[in-house]
mmCIF file of C-alpha atoms and ligand atoms in Angstrom:
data_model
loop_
_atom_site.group_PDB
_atom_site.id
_atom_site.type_symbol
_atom_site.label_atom_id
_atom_site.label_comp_id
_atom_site.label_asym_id
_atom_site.label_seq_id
_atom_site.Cartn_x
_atom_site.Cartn_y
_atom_site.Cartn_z
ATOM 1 C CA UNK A 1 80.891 142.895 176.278
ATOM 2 C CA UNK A 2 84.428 143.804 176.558
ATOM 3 C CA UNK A 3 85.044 147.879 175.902
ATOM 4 C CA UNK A 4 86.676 148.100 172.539
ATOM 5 C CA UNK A 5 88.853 151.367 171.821
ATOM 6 C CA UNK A 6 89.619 152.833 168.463
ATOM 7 C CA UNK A 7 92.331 154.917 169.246
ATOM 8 C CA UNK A 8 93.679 157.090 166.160
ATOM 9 C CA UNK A 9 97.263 155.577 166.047
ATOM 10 C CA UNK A 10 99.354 153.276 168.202
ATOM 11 C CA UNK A 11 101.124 155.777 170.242
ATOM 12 C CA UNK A 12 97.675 157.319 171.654
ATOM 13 C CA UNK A 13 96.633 153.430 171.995
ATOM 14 C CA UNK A 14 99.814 152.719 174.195
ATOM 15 C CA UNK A 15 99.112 155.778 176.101
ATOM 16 C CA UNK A 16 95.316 154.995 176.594
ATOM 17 C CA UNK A 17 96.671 151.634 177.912
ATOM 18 C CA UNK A 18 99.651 153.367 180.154
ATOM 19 C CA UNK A 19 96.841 155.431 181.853
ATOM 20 C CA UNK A 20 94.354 151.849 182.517
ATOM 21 C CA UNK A 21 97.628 150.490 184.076
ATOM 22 C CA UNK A 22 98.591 153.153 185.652
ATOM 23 C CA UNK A 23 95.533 154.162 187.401
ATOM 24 C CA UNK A 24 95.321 150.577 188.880
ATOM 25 C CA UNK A 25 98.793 150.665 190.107
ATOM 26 C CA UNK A 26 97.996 153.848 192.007
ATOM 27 C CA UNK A 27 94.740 152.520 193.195
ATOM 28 C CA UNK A 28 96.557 149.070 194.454
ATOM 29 C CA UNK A 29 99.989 148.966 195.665
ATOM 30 C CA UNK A 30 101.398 145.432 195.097
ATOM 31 C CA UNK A 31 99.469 145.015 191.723
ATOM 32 C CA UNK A 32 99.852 141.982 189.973
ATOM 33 C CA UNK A 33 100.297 142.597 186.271
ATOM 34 C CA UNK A 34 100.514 139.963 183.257
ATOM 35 C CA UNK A 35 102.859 141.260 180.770
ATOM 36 C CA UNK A 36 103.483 140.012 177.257
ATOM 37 C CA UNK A 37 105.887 139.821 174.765
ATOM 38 C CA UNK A 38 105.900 140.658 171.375
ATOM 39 C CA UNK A 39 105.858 144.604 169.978
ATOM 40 C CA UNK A 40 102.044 145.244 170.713
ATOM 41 C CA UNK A 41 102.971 146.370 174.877
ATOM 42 C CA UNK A 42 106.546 147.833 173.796
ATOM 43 C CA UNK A 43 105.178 151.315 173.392
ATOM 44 C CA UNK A 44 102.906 150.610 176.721
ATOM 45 C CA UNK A 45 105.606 149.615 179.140
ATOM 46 C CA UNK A 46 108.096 152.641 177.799
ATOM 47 C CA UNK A 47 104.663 155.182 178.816
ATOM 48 C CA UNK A 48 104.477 153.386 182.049
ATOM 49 C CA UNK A 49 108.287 153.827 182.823
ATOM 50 C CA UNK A 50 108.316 157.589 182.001
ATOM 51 C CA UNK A 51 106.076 157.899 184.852
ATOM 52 C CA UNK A 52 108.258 155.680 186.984
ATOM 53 C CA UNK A 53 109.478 159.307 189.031
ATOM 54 C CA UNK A 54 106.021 160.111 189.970
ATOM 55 C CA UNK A 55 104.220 156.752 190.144
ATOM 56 C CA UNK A 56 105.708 154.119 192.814
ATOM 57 C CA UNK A 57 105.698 151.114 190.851
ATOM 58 C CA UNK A 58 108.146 149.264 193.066
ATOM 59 C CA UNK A 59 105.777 147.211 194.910
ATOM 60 C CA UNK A 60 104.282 145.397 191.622
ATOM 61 C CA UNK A 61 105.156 142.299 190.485
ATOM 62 C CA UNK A 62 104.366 140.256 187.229
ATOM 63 C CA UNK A 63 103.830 137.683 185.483
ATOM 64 C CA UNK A 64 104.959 136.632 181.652
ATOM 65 C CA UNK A 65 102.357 135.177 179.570
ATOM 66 C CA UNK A 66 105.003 132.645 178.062
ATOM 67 C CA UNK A 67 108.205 131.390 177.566
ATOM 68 C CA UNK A 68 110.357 129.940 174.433
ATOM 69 C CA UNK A 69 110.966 126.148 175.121
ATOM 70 C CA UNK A 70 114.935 125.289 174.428
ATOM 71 C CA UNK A 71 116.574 128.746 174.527
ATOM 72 C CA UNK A 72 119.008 129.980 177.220
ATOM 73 C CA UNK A 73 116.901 132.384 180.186
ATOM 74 C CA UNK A 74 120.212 134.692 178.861
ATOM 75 C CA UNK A 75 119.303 134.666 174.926
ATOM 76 C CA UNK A 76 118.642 137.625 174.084
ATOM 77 C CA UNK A 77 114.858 136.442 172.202
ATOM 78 C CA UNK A 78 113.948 134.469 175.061
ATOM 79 C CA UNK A 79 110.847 136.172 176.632
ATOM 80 C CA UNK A 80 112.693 136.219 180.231
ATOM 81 C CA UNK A 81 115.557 138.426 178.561
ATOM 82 C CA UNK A 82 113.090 140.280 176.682
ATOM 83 C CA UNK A 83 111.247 141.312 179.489
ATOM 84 C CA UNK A 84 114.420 142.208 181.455
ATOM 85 C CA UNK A 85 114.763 145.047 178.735
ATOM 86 C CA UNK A 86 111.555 146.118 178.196
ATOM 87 C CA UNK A 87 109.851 146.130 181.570
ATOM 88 C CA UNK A 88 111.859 145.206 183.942
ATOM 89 C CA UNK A 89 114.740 147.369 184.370
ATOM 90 C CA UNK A 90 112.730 150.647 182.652
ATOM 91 C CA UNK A 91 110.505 150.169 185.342
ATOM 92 C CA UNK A 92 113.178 150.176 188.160
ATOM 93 C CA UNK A 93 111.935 146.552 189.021
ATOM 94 C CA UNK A 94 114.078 143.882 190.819
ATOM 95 C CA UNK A 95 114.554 141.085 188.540
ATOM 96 C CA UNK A 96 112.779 138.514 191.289
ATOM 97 C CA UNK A 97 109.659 140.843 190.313
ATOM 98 C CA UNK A 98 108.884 139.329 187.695
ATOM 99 C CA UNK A 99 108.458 135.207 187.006
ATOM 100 C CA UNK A 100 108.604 133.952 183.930
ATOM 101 C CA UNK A 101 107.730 130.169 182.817
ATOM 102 C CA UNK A 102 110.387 127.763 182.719
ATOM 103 C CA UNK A 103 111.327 126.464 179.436
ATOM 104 C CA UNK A 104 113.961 124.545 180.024
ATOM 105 C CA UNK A 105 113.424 120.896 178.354
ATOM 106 C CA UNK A 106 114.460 119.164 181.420
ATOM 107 C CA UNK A 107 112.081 119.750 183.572
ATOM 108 C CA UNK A 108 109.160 120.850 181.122
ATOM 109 C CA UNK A 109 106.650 118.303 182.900
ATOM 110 C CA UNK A 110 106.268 120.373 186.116
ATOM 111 C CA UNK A 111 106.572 123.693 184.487
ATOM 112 C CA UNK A 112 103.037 124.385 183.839
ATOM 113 C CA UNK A 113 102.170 123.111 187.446
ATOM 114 C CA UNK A 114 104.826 125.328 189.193
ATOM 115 C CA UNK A 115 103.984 128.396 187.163
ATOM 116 C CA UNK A 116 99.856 128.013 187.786
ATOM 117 C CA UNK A 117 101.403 127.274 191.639
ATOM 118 C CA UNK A 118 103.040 130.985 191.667
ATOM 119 C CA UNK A 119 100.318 132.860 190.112
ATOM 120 C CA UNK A 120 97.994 131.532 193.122
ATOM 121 C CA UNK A 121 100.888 132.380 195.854
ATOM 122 C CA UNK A 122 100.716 135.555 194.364
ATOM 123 C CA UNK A 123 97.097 136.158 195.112
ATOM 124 C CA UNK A 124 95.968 136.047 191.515
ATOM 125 C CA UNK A 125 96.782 138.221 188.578
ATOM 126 C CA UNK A 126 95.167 141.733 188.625
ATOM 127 C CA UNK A 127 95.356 142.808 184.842
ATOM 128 C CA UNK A 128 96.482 141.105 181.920
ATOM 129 C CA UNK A 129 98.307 142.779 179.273
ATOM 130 C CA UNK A 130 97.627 140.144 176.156
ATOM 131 C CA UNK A 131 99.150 141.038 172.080
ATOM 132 C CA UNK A 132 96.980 138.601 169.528
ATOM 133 C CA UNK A 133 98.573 136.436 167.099
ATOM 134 C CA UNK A 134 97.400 136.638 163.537
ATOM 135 C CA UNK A 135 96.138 133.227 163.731
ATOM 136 C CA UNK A 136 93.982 134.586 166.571
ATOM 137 C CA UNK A 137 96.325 133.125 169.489
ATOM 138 C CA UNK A 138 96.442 135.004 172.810
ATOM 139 C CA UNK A 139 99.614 133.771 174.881
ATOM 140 C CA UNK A 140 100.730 131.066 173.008
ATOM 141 C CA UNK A 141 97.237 128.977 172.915
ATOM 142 C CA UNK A 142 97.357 128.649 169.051
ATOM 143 C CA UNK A 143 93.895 127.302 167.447
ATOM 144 C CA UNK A 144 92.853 124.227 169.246
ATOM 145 C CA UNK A 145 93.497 125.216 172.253
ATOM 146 C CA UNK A 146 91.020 124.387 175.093
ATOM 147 C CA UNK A 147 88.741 127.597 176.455
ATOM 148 C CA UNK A 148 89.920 126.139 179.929
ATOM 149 C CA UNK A 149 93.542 124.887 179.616
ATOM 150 C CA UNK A 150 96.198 125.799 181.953
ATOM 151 C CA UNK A 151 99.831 127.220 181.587
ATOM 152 C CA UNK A 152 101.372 124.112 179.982
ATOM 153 C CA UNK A 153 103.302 122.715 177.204
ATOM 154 C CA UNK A 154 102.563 123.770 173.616
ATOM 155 C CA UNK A 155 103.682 123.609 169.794
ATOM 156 C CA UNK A 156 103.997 127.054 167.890
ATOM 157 C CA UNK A 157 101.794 127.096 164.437
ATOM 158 C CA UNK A 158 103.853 127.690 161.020
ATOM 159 C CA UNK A 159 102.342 131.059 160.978
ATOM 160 C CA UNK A 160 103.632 132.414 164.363
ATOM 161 C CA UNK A 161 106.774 130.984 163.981
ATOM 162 C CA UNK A 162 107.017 132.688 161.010
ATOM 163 C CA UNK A 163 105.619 135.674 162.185
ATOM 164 C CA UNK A 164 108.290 136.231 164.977
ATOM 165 C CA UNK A 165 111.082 135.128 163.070
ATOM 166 C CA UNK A 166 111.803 139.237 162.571
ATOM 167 C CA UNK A 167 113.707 138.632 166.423
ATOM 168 C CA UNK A 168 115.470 135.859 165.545
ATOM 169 C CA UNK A 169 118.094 135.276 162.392
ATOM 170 C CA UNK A 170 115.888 133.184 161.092
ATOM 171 C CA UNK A 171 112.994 131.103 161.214
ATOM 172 C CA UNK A 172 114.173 128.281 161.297
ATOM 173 C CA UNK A 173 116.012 129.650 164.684
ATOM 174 C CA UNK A 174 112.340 130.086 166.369
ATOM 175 C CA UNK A 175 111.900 127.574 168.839
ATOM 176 C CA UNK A 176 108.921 125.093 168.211
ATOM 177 C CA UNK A 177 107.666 125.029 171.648
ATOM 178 C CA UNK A 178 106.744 127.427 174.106
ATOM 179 C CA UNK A 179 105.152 127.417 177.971
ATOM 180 C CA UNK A 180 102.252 129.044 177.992
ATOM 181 C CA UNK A 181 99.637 130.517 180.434
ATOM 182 C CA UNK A 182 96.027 128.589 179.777
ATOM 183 C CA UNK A 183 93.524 130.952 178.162
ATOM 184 C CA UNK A 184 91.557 129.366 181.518
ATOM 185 C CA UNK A 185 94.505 130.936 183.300
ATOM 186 C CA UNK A 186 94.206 134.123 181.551
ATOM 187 C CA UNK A 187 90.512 133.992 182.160
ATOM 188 C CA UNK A 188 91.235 134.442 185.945
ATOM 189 C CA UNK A 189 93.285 137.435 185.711
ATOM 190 C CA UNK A 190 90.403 140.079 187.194
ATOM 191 C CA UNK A 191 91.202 142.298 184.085
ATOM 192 C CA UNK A 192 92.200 141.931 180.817
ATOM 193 C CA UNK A 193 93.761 144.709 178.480
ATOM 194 C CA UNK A 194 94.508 143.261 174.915
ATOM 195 C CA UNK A 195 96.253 144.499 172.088
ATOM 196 C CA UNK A 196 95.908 145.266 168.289
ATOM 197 C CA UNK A 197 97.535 147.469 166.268
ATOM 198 C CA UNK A 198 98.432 147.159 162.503
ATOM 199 C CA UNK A 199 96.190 145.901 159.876
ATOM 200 C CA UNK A 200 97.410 142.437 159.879
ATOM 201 C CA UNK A 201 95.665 142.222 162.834
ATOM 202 C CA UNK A 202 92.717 142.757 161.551
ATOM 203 C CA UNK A 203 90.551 139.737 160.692
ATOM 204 C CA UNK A 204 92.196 137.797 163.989
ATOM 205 C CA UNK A 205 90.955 141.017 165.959
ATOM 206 C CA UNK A 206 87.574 140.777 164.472
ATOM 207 C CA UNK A 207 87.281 137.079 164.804
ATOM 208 C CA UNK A 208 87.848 137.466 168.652
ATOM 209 C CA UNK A 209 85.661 140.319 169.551
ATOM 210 C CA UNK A 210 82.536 139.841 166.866
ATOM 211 C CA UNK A 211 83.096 136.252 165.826
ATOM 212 C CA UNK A 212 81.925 133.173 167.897
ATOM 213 C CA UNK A 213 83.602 131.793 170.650
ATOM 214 C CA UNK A 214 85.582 128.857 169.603
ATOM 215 C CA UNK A 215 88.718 127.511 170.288
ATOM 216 C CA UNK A 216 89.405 127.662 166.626
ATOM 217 C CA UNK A 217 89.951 131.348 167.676
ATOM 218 C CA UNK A 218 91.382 131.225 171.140
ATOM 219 C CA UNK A 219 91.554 135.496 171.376
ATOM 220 C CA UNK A 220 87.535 134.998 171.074
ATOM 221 C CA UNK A 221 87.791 133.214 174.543
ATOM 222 C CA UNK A 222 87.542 137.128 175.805
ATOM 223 C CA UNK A 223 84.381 137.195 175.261
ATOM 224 C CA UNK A 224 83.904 135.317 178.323
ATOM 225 C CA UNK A 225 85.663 137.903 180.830
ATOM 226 C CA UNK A 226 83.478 140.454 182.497
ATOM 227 C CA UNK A 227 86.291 143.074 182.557
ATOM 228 C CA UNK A 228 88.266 143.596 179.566
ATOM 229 C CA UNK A 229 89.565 146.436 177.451
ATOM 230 C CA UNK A 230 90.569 145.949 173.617
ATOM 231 C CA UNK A 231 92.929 148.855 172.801
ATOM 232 C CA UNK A 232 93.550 148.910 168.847
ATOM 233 C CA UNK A 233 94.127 151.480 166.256
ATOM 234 C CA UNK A 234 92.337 152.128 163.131
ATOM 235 C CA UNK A 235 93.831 149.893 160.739
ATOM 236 C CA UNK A 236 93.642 147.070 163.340
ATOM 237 C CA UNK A 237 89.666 148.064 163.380
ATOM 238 C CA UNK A 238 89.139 148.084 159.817
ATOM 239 C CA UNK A 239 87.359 144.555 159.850
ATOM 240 C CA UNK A 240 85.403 145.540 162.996
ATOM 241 C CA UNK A 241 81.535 145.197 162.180
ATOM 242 C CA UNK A 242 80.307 147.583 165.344
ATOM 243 C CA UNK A 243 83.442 150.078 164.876
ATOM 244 C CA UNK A 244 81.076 153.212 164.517
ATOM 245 C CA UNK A 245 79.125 151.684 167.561
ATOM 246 C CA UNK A 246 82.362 151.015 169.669
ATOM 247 C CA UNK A 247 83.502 154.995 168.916
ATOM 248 C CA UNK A 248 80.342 156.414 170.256
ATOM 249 C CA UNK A 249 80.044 154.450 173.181
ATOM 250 C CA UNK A 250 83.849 155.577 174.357
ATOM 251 C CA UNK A 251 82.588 159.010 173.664
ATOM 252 C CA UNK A 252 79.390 158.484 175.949
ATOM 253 C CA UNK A 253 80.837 156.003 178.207
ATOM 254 C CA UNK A 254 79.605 156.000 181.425
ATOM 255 C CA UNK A 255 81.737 158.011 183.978
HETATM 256 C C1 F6R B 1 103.605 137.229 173.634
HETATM 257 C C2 F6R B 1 102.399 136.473 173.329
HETATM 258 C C3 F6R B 1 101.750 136.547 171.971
HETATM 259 C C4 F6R B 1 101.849 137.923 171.333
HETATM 260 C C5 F6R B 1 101.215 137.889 169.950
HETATM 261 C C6 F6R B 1 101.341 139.225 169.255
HETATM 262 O O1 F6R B 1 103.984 137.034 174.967
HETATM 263 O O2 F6R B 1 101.920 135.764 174.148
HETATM 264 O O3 F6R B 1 100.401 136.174 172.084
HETATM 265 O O4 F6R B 1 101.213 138.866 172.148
HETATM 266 O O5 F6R B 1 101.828 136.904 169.177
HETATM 267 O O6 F6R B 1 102.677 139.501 169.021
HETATM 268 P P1 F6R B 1 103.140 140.937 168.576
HETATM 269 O O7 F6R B 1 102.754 141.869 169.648
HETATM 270 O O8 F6R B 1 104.641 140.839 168.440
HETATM 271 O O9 F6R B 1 102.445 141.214 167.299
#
């Protein structure tokens, strides 16, 4: 069962989640991260590079989860530029540090191929950072998606398109396709740390750690990783069935 964490707020969340990064960081030079987009890892990756002075972090390398299809690598919404901001240069990383999938429509049939092709040269992914959509998506493997599919080529839902239209001017800028990891690729990072904060995430967040697994909820595809952390705050618990359970096994968690 993955470990789920009520932490009070989202700022003791992102710091709970710093310190899981962190720690494996320290414990692994060269770590292999899988970063996503989105505002659930932007308080996360600012923790992480306020400790970039006392924690070497310039051997790691990442991975995005996804990538618009159609937008410029330079726009400043597409995930590549995104990252740049966010991770990237806060962390003191070179940009070659970080890969990103390819979304240009040219060449969108080897993409997924290429990008699965990296992740192996790179020995493998060591943790996943993953946000959930409110349709339950984890990358962008909206409902439907197969439990074992591969980074490839897919269409956005209504809902997420609307839902990230806040970055662009407007939704009907939000590109329609994406390249995103598998949730099979995401399955064979060797760590997962997901996500939730904010009560609109609550019934997705339920549906993936209580619910059944089904591709109708891709998030719930977690359920099949040994090793994975669910970071959310209260209001993204609120729909959470075992929530008193969850807080009293952090409290008595084994050490
Ligand atoms: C982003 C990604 C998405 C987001 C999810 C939540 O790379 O793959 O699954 O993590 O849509 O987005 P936020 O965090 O903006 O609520």
């Amino acid at each position: 069962m993955a470990e789920v964490i009520i932490a009070a707020d989202e700022a003791e969340g992102s710091q709970l989640a710093a310190d899981i990064v962190a720690s494996l960081i320290r414990a692994k030079p060269g770590t292999v991260l899988g970063v996503a987009t989105g505002s659930s890892p932007l308080a996360l990756y600012e923790r992480l590079a306020a400790q970039k002075h006392t924690l070497d972090m310039t051997s790691i390398r990442a991975f995005a989860l996804d990538e618009y299809v159609g937008i410029a690598p330079t726009h400043p919404q597409s995930y590549r530029d995104a990252l740049r901001r966010t991770f990237t240069q806060p962390l003191g990383l070179s940009a070659d540090a970080v890969q990103v999938p390819d979304g240009d429509p040219e060449t969108l049939d080897r993409a997924g191929e290429e990008y699965e092709q990296k992740i192996v040269e790179a020995g493998g992914i060591d943790l996943q950072i993953l946000g959930i959509g409110t349709g339950g998506h984890i990358g962008f493997n909206e409902p439907g998606s197969s439990l074992a599919s591969l980074t490839r080529v897919k269409t956005l839902t209504p809902q997420t398109r609307a839902d990230n239209a806040r970055f662009f001017d407007s939704v009907d800028d939000v590109p329609v396709h994406c390249v995103t990891q598998g949730i099979g690729t995401i399955l064979r990072a060797r760590q997962l740390l997901l996500l939730a904060f904010g009560a609109n995430k609550a019934a997705a967040l339920a549906a993936a750690v209580e619910g059944p697994i089904t591709s109708s909820t891709p998030a719930s595809a977690i359920q099949l990783h040994p090793f994975v952390t669910v970071m959310v705050d209260e209001p993204a618990a609120q729909e959470l069935r075992h929530a008193d359970y969850y807080r009293y096994a952090y409290i008595h968690r084994p050490s």
